[in-house]
CSV table of C-alpha atoms (C1' of nucleotides) and ligand atoms in Angstrom, one decimal:
chain,number,residue,atom,x,y,z
Z,771,MET,CA,6.6,268.8,20.8
Z,772,THR,CA,6.0,272.3,22.2
Z,773,LEU,CA,2.3,271.7,22.1
Z,774,TYR,CA,2.9,268.5,24.0
Z,775,ILE,CA,4.7,270.3,26.8
Z,776,GLN,CA,2.0,272.9,26.9
Z,777,ALA,CA,-0.7,270.2,27.0
Z,778,ILE,CA,1.1,268.5,29.9
Z,779,ALA,CA,1.3,271.8,31.7
Z,780,ILE,CA,-2.4,272.4,31.3
Z,781,ILE,CA,-3.3,268.8,32.3
Z,782,TYR,CA,-1.2,269.2,35.5
Z,783,LYS,CA,-2.9,272.4,36.3
Z,784,ILE,CA,-6.3,270.9,35.9
Z,785,MET,CA,-5.4,267.7,37.9
Z,786,ASN,CA,-3.7,269.5,40.7
Z,787,ASP,CA,-5.9,272.2,41.8
Z,788,GLY,CA,-5.0,271.8,45.4
Z,789,ARG,CA,-1.3,271.0,44.9
Z,790,PRO,CA,-0.4,273.5,42.2
Z,791,TYR,CA,3.3,272.9,42.5
Z,792,SER,CA,3.6,269.3,41.5
Z,793,TYR,CA,4.1,270.1,37.8
Z,794,VAL,CA,7.0,272.5,38.3
Z,795,LEU,CA,8.3,270.3,41.1
Z,796,GLU,CA,8.6,267.5,38.7
Z,797,ARG,CA,10.4,269.6,36.1
Z,798,LEU,CA,12.9,270.8,38.7
Z,799,LYS,CA,13.5,267.3,39.9
Z,800,THR,CA,14.2,266.1,36.3
Z,801,ALA,CA,16.7,269.0,35.9
Z,802,ARG,CA,18.3,268.1,39.2
Z,803,LEU,CA,17.7,271.5,40.7
Z,804,ARG,CA,16.6,271.6,44.4
Z,805,PRO,CA,13.1,272.9,44.7
Z,806,THR,CA,13.8,275.9,46.9
Z,807,ARG,CA,11.1,278.4,47.6
Z,808,GLN,CA,12.6,280.9,45.1
Z,809,ARG,CA,13.1,278.4,42.3
Z,810,LEU,CA,9.6,277.0,42.7
Z,811,ALA,CA,8.1,280.4,42.5
Z,812,LEU,CA,10.1,281.4,39.5
Z,813,ALA,CA,9.5,278.1,37.8
Z,814,LYS,CA,5.8,278.5,38.4
Z,815,LEU,CA,5.9,281.9,36.6
Z,816,LEU,CA,8.0,280.5,33.8
Z,817,LEU,CA,7.3,276.9,33.1
Z,818,GLU,CA,3.6,276.8,32.9
Z,819,THR,CA,3.5,278.6,29.5
Z,820,ASP,CA,5.7,278.1,26.5
Z,821,ASP,CA,5.1,281.5,25.1
Z,822,ARG,CA,6.9,284.0,27.3
Z,823,HIS,CA,9.9,286.2,26.6
Z,824,VAL,CA,11.2,287.9,29.7
Z,825,THR,CA,14.2,289.9,30.8
Z,826,ALA,CA,15.7,289.3,34.3
Z,827,GLU,CA,14.4,292.7,35.4
Z,828,GLN,CA,10.9,292.0,34.2
Z,829,LEU,CA,10.8,288.7,35.9
Z,830,HIS,CA,12.1,290.2,39.1
Z,831,CYS,CA,9.4,292.9,39.1
Z,832,GLU,CA,6.7,290.3,38.3
Z,833,ALA,CA,7.9,288.1,41.2
Z,834,SER,CA,8.0,291.0,43.6
Z,835,SER,CA,4.5,292.2,42.6
Z,836,ALA,CA,3.3,288.6,43.2
Z,837,GLY,CA,4.7,288.8,46.8
Z,838,ILE,CA,7.6,286.5,46.1
Z,839,LYS,CA,10.7,287.6,48.0
Z,840,VAL,CA,13.7,286.9,45.7
Z,841,SER,CA,16.8,288.8,45.0
Z,842,LEU,CA,17.8,290.0,41.5
Z,843,ALA,CA,21.0,287.8,41.8
Z,844,THR,CA,18.8,284.8,42.3
Z,845,VAL,CA,16.7,285.7,39.3
Z,846,TYR,CA,19.8,285.8,37.2
Z,847,ASN,CA,21.2,282.5,38.7
Z,848,THR,CA,17.9,280.8,38.1
Z,849,LEU,CA,17.5,282.0,34.5
Z,850,HIS,CA,20.9,280.7,33.7
Z,851,GLN,CA,20.4,277.4,35.5
Z,852,PHE,CA,17.1,276.9,33.7
Z,853,THR,CA,18.7,277.8,30.4
Z,854,LYS,CA,21.5,275.3,31.0
Z,855,ALA,CA,18.9,272.6,31.9
Z,856,ASP,CA,17.0,273.4,28.7
Z,857,LEU,CA,14.0,274.6,30.5
Z,858,LEU,CA,14.5,278.0,28.9
Z,859,ARG,CA,16.6,279.4,26.1
Z,860,GLU,CA,18.2,282.8,25.6
Z,861,VAL,CA,17.3,285.1,22.7
Z,862,VAL,CA,19.6,287.9,21.6
Z,863,VAL,CA,17.7,290.8,19.9
Z,864,GLU,CA,19.2,293.9,21.6
Z,865,SER,CA,22.7,294.6,22.7
Z,866,GLY,CA,22.7,295.2,26.4
Z,867,ARG,CA,19.6,293.2,27.4
Z,868,ALA,CA,19.1,289.5,27.5
Z,869,TYR,CA,15.7,287.9,26.8
Z,870,PHE,CA,14.8,284.4,28.1
Z,871,ASP,CA,12.3,282.3,26.2
Z,872,THR,CA,10.0,279.7,27.7
Z,873,ASN,CA,9.7,278.0,24.3
Z,874,THR,CA,12.7,275.8,24.0
Z,875,SER,CA,11.7,274.2,20.7
Z,876,GLU,CA,13.2,275.4,17.4
Z,877,HIS,CA,11.4,278.5,16.3
Z,878,HIS,CA,11.9,282.1,15.2
Z,879,HIS,CA,11.0,285.6,16.4
Z,880,ILE,CA,9.3,288.9,15.7
Z,881,PHE,CA,10.8,291.7,17.6
Z,882,ASN,CA,9.2,295.1,17.8
Z,883,GLN,CA,12.0,297.6,18.0
Z,884,ASP,CA,9.8,300.4,19.2
Z,885,THR,CA,8.1,298.5,22.1
Z,886,GLY,CA,10.7,295.9,22.9
Z,887,GLU,CA,8.0,293.2,22.5
Z,888,LEU,CA,9.3,289.8,21.4
Z,889,CYS,CA,7.1,287.0,20.2
Z,890,ASP,CA,7.2,283.7,18.4
Z,891,ILE,CA,6.7,283.1,14.8
Z,892,PRO,CA,4.5,280.0,14.1
Z,893,ASP,CA,6.8,277.4,12.4
Z,894,GLU,CA,4.6,277.1,9.3
Z,895,THR,CA,4.9,280.8,8.4
Z,896,ILE,CA,8.7,281.0,8.1
Z,897,SER,CA,11.6,278.9,7.0
Z,898,VAL,CA,15.1,279.1,5.6
Z,899,LEU,CA,15.6,278.1,1.9
Z,900,VAL,CA,19.2,277.3,1.5
Z,901,LEU,CA,21.9,277.1,4.1
Z,902,PRO,CA,25.6,278.0,3.7
Z,903,ASP,CA,28.2,275.4,4.7
Z,904,ALA,CA,29.7,276.0,8.1
Z,905,PRO,CA,33.3,277.4,7.7
Z,906,GLU,CA,36.1,274.9,8.0
Z,907,GLY,CA,36.6,273.7,11.6
Z,908,THR,CA,33.1,274.7,12.7
Z,909,LYS,CA,29.7,273.2,12.8
Z,910,ILE,CA,26.2,274.9,12.8
Z,911,ASP,CA,24.7,275.1,16.2
Z,912,ARG,CA,21.5,276.9,15.4
Z,913,VAL,CA,19.9,279.1,12.8
Z,914,GLU,CA,18.0,282.2,14.0
Z,915,ILE,CA,15.6,284.4,12.1
Z,916,ILE,CA,14.6,287.7,13.6
Z,917,VAL,CA,11.9,289.7,11.9
Z,918,ARG,CA,12.4,293.2,13.1
Z,919,VAL,CA,9.2,295.4,13.0
Z,920,LYS,CA,8.4,299.0,13.7
Z,921,SER,CA,5.2,300.4,15.0
Z,922,LEU,CA,3.4,302.3,12.4
Z,923,ARG,CA,3.3,306.1,12.6
N,280,MET,CA,24.9,297.1,-5.1
N,281,THR,CA,27.5,296.1,-2.5
N,282,LEU,CA,29.9,295.1,-5.2
N,283,TYR,CA,29.3,298.5,-6.8
N,284,ILE,CA,30.3,300.4,-3.6
N,285,GLN,CA,33.3,298.1,-3.2
N,286,ALA,CA,34.3,298.7,-6.8
N,287,ILE,CA,34.0,302.5,-6.4
N,288,ALA,CA,36.2,302.2,-3.3
N,289,ILE,CA,38.9,300.3,-5.2
N,290,ILE,CA,38.7,302.7,-8.1
N,291,TYR,CA,39.1,305.6,-5.8
N,292,LYS,CA,42.1,304.0,-4.1
N,293,ILE,CA,43.8,303.4,-7.5
N,294,MET,CA,43.0,306.8,-8.8
N,295,ASN,CA,44.1,308.7,-5.7
N,296,ASP,CA,47.4,307.4,-4.7
N,297,GLY,CA,48.7,310.7,-3.6
N,298,ARG,CA,45.4,312.0,-2.1
N,299,PRO,CA,44.2,309.0,-0.3
N,300,TYR,CA,41.4,310.8,1.6
N,301,SER,CA,39.3,312.0,-1.4
N,302,TYR,CA,37.1,308.9,-1.3
N,303,VAL,CA,36.1,309.0,2.3
N,304,LEU,CA,36.0,312.8,2.1
N,305,GLU,CA,33.4,312.5,-0.5
N,306,ARG,CA,31.4,310.1,1.5
N,307,LEU,CA,31.5,312.2,4.6
N,308,LYS,CA,30.4,315.2,2.5
N,309,THR,CA,27.4,313.3,1.2
N,310,ALA,CA,26.5,312.3,4.7
N,311,ARG,CA,26.8,316.0,5.8
N,312,LEU,CA,29.4,315.1,8.4
N,313,ARG,CA,32.3,317.5,8.9
N,314,PRO,CA,35.6,316.0,7.8
N,315,THR,CA,37.4,316.3,11.1
N,316,ARG,CA,40.7,314.6,11.6
N,317,GLN,CA,39.1,311.9,13.8
N,318,ARG,CA,36.2,311.2,11.4
N,319,LEU,CA,38.5,311.0,8.4
N,320,ALA,CA,40.8,308.5,10.1
N,321,LEU,CA,38.0,306.3,11.3
N,322,ALA,CA,36.2,306.6,7.9
N,323,LYS,CA,39.4,305.5,6.2
N,324,LEU,CA,39.5,302.4,8.4
N,325,LEU,CA,35.9,301.6,7.9
N,326,LEU,CA,34.6,302.8,4.6
N,327,GLU,CA,37.2,301.3,2.2
N,328,THR,CA,36.0,297.8,2.7
N,329,ASP,CA,32.5,296.4,2.9
N,330,ASP,CA,33.4,293.4,4.8
N,331,ARG,CA,34.3,294.4,8.3
N,332,HIS,CA,32.5,293.7,11.5
N,333,VAL,CA,34.0,295.7,14.4
N,334,THR,CA,33.2,296.6,18.0
N,335,ALA,CA,33.8,300.1,19.3
N,336,GLU,CA,36.6,298.7,21.5
N,337,GLN,CA,38.3,296.9,18.5
N,338,LEU,CA,38.1,300.0,16.3
N,339,HIS,CA,39.5,302.2,19.1
N,340,CYS,CA,42.5,299.8,19.6
N,341,GLU,CA,43.1,299.7,15.8
N,342,ALA,CA,43.0,303.4,15.5
N,343,SER,CA,45.4,303.8,18.5
N,344,SER,CA,47.9,301.2,17.0
N,345,ALA,CA,47.7,303.1,13.7
N,346,GLY,CA,48.8,306.3,15.6
N,347,ILE,CA,45.5,308.0,15.4
N,348,LYS,CA,44.7,310.0,18.6
N,349,VAL,CA,41.0,309.6,19.2
N,350,SER,CA,38.9,309.1,22.3
N,351,LEU,CA,36.6,306.1,22.9
N,352,ALA,CA,33.7,308.5,23.2
N,353,THR,CA,34.4,309.8,19.7
N,354,VAL,CA,34.6,306.3,18.4
N,355,TYR,CA,31.1,305.6,19.8
N,356,ASN,CA,29.8,309.0,18.5
N,357,THR,CA,31.3,308.3,15.0
N,358,LEU,CA,29.9,304.7,14.8
N,359,HIS,CA,26.4,305.9,15.7
N,360,GLN,CA,26.6,308.9,13.3
N,361,PHE,CA,27.9,306.6,10.5
N,362,THR,CA,25.1,304.1,11.2
N,363,LYS,CA,22.5,306.9,11.1
N,364,ALA,CA,23.9,308.1,7.8
N,365,ASP,CA,23.7,304.5,6.4
N,366,LEU,CA,27.5,304.2,6.1
N,367,LEU,CA,27.4,301.4,8.6
N,368,ARG,CA,24.8,299.2,10.2
N,369,GLU,CA,24.6,297.6,13.6
N,370,VAL,CA,24.4,293.8,14.0
N,371,VAL,CA,23.2,292.3,17.2
N,372,VAL,CA,24.6,288.8,17.9
N,373,GLU,CA,25.7,289.0,21.6
N,374,SER,CA,24.0,290.8,24.4
N,375,GLY,CA,26.5,293.2,25.9
N,376,ARG,CA,28.5,294.0,22.8
N,377,ALA,CA,27.5,295.9,19.7
N,378,TYR,CA,29.0,295.0,16.3
N,379,PHE,CA,29.1,297.5,13.5
N,380,ASP,CA,29.1,296.3,9.9
N,381,THR,CA,30.7,298.1,6.9
N,382,ASN,CA,28.4,296.2,4.6
N,383,THR,CA,25.1,298.1,4.5
N,384,SER,CA,23.3,296.0,1.9
N,385,GLU,CA,20.8,293.3,2.8
N,386,HIS,CA,22.7,290.3,3.9
N,387,HIS,CA,23.0,287.8,6.7
N,388,HIS,CA,25.6,286.5,9.1
N,389,ILE,CA,27.6,283.6,10.4
N,390,PHE,CA,28.6,284.1,14.0
N,391,ASN,CA,31.2,281.9,15.7
N,392,GLN,CA,30.1,281.7,19.3
N,393,ASP,CA,33.4,280.4,20.5
N,394,THR,CA,35.7,283.0,18.8
N,395,GLY,CA,33.3,286.0,18.5
N,396,GLU,CA,34.1,286.1,14.8
N,397,LEU,CA,31.3,287.5,12.6
N,398,CYS,CA,31.2,287.3,8.9
N,399,ASP,CA,28.9,287.7,5.9
N,400,ILE,CA,26.9,285.0,4.2
N,401,PRO,CA,27.0,285.4,0.4
N,402,ASP,CA,23.4,286.3,-0.7
N,403,GLU,CA,23.1,283.3,-3.0
N,404,THR,CA,23.6,280.7,-0.2
N,405,ILE,CA,20.8,281.7,2.0
N,406,SER,CA,17.3,283.1,1.9
N,407,VAL,CA,14.0,283.1,3.7
N,408,LEU,CA,11.2,281.0,2.1
N,409,VAL,CA,8.0,282.4,3.6
N,410,LEU,CA,7.5,285.5,5.7
N,411,PRO,CA,4.9,285.9,8.4
N,412,ASP,CA,2.6,289.0,8.2
N,413,ALA,CA,3.7,291.8,10.4
N,414,PRO,CA,1.4,292.1,13.5
N,415,GLU,CA,-1.4,294.7,13.4
N,416,GLY,CA,-0.1,298.2,13.6
N,417,THR,CA,3.5,297.3,12.6
N,418,LYS,CA,5.5,297.0,9.5
N,419,ILE,CA,8.6,294.8,8.8
N,420,ASP,CA,11.8,296.8,9.0
N,421,ARG,CA,14.3,294.0,8.3
N,422,VAL,CA,14.7,290.3,8.4
N,423,GLU,CA,17.9,288.9,9.9
N,424,ILE,CA,19.3,285.5,9.7
N,425,ILE,CA,22.1,284.5,12.0
N,426,VAL,CA,23.8,281.1,11.6
N,427,ARG,CA,25.4,280.4,14.9
N,428,VAL,CA,28.4,278.0,14.7
N,429,LYS,CA,30.7,276.4,17.2
N,430,SER,CA,34.3,275.5,16.7
N,431,LEU,CA,34.8,271.8,16.4
N,432,ARG,CA,36.4,270.0,19.4
B,1349,DT,C1',15.4,262.7,64.9
B,1350,DG,C1',19.9,265.8,65.2
B,1351,DT,C1',24.2,266.7,62.7
B,1352,DT,C1',26.9,267.2,58.7
B,1353,DT,C1',27.5,268.5,54.1
B,1354,DA,C1',26.7,270.5,50.0
B,1355,DG,C1',24.0,273.6,47.5
B,1356,DT,C1',21.4,278.1,47.5
B,1357,DT,C1',20.4,282.8,48.5
B,1358,DT,C1',21.7,287.4,49.2
B,1359,DA,C1',23.4,292.3,49.8
B,1360,DG,C1',26.4,294.8,48.0
B,1361,DA,C1',30.7,295.4,45.5
B,1362,DA,C1',32.6,295.0,41.0
B,1363,DC,C1',32.5,294.9,36.2
B,1364,DG,C1',32.3,296.0,31.2
B,1365,DA,C1',30.0,298.3,27.7
B,1366,DT,C1',27.9,302.4,26.7
B,1367,DT,C1',26.2,307.1,27.4
B,1368,DC,C1',26.4,311.6,29.4
B,1369,DT,C1',28.4,316.1,30.9
B,1370,DA,C1',30.4,320.2,30.5
B,1371,DA,C1',34.7,322.3,29.3
B,1372,DT,C1',37.8,322.8,25.4
B,1373,DT,C1',39.0,322.7,20.7
B,1374,DT,C1',38.0,322.9,15.8
B,1375,DA,C1',35.6,323.7,11.4
B,1376,DT,C1',32.7,326.7,8.9
B,1377,DT,C1',30.5,331.0,7.8
B,1378,DG,C1',30.4,335.8,6.9
V,754,DC,C1',40.0,337.4,10.8
V,755,DA,C1',35.9,337.3,14.0
V,756,DA,C1',31.7,334.9,15.3
V,757,DT,C1',29.2,330.8,15.4
V,758,DA,C1',28.1,326.2,15.4
V,759,DA,C1',29.7,321.6,15.7
V,760,DA,C1',32.9,318.1,17.4
V,761,DT,C1',36.1,316.2,20.7
V,762,DT,C1',37.4,314.8,25.2
V,763,DA,C1',38.3,313.2,30.1
V,764,DG,C1',36.0,311.6,33.3
V,765,DA,C1',31.8,310.7,35.7
V,766,DA,C1',27.6,308.3,35.5
V,767,DT,C1',24.5,304.7,34.1
V,768,DC,C1',22.9,300.2,33.1
V,769,DG,C1',22.7,295.4,32.8
V,770,DT,C1',25.0,291.7,34.5
V,771,DT,C1',28.4,289.0,37.3
V,772,DC,C1',31.0,288.2,41.4
V,773,DT,C1',32.0,287.6,46.4
V,774,DA,C1',31.7,285.9,50.6
V,775,DA,C1',28.7,285.4,54.5
V,776,DA,C1',24.2,283.6,56.0
V,777,DC,C1',20.8,280.2,55.1
V,778,DT,C1',18.5,275.9,53.8
V,779,DA,C1',17.8,271.4,51.7
V,780,DA,C1',19.4,266.7,51.5
V,781,DA,C1',22.2,263.0,53.2
V,782,DC,C1',23.7,260.6,57.0
V,783,DA,C1',24.3,259.0,61.8
R,819,MN,MN1,24.6,284.5,29.9
R,820,MN,MN1,23.0,302.3,19.7
R,821,ZN,ZN1,10.3,282.3,21.4
R,822,ZN,ZN1,27.8,291.9,7.5
DNA sequence: TGTTTAGTTTAGAACGATTCTAATTTATTG
DNA sequence: CAATAAATTAGAATCGTTCTAAACTAAACA
């Protein structure tokens, strides 16, 4: 499923050399989000890979360096709108800083506590053996595994 | 191991009816932390159960209601000192709020995203099947599973 | 096409959790 | 009992994030 989305992204990129926005345009349309200059630019940075884990601050810097004029407030708005529309998901690994994940499929993470680097674990290499029952009056929404690593030395 | 610590705590409580501080005193001593009035009081709230998950704010309120005069800064200092000394551990489930866990043994959590309630999963009812290799130059520090639940309706 | 409307962006203020500062108090050592 | 080192504290500062309300822009409509 993830591979499928990535493949589509690549095909679009190849097909639309001269109209590089049509892929993200399509995805914004589907999500019923107006394709404003800012959203298009951020979508282009975010939606053409499914292997990115960014903070708002990082994305804002990246946009700025790429010459995109966008406020930090809009970056936050956009990240939340994209998350709501299932174009992104949020990953909690540090208190006090939110990461947004361009991979919306079910998967787990390795987090380097020294560098702050967050990356995906290939599905095949991890899984949960037994699951507890959800407490009375609740239902399981999602199960998250975080492998916390430290840099050697 | 956890049961052992809990058993010791209970035994101390039974043995020391008239001198209710000796258990936590002992633990502070072992951790080389001076038994100040504030630390003793907080230790008493925290170290006599291994099944509590509190935020700094919560603990500060609880202390205040119990008539313990302690500043929020000291609550933060103490929580971090206890964590460093392995009397507590930190659990990250929400960005923007840190939880401290009186159970320092390896275990996993159920987090109710609607109520903010955090509780332990009994060891037997969950486990990780396969583990990925740590990336080059890193080593695994800990593996965390968080079962996120929602309240029904 | 304009014109209207609703949605979007933005600067800057506000916020909540946490950390820091530097002065005061307290515990320990000799 | 000093003298010393460590701990506490109020309040300021910081940091990530959210809010506000005014200006702007895309879409719908005349
Ligand atoms: Mn959020
Ligand atoms: Mn911390
Ligand atoms: Zn991911
Ligand atoms: Zn726990």
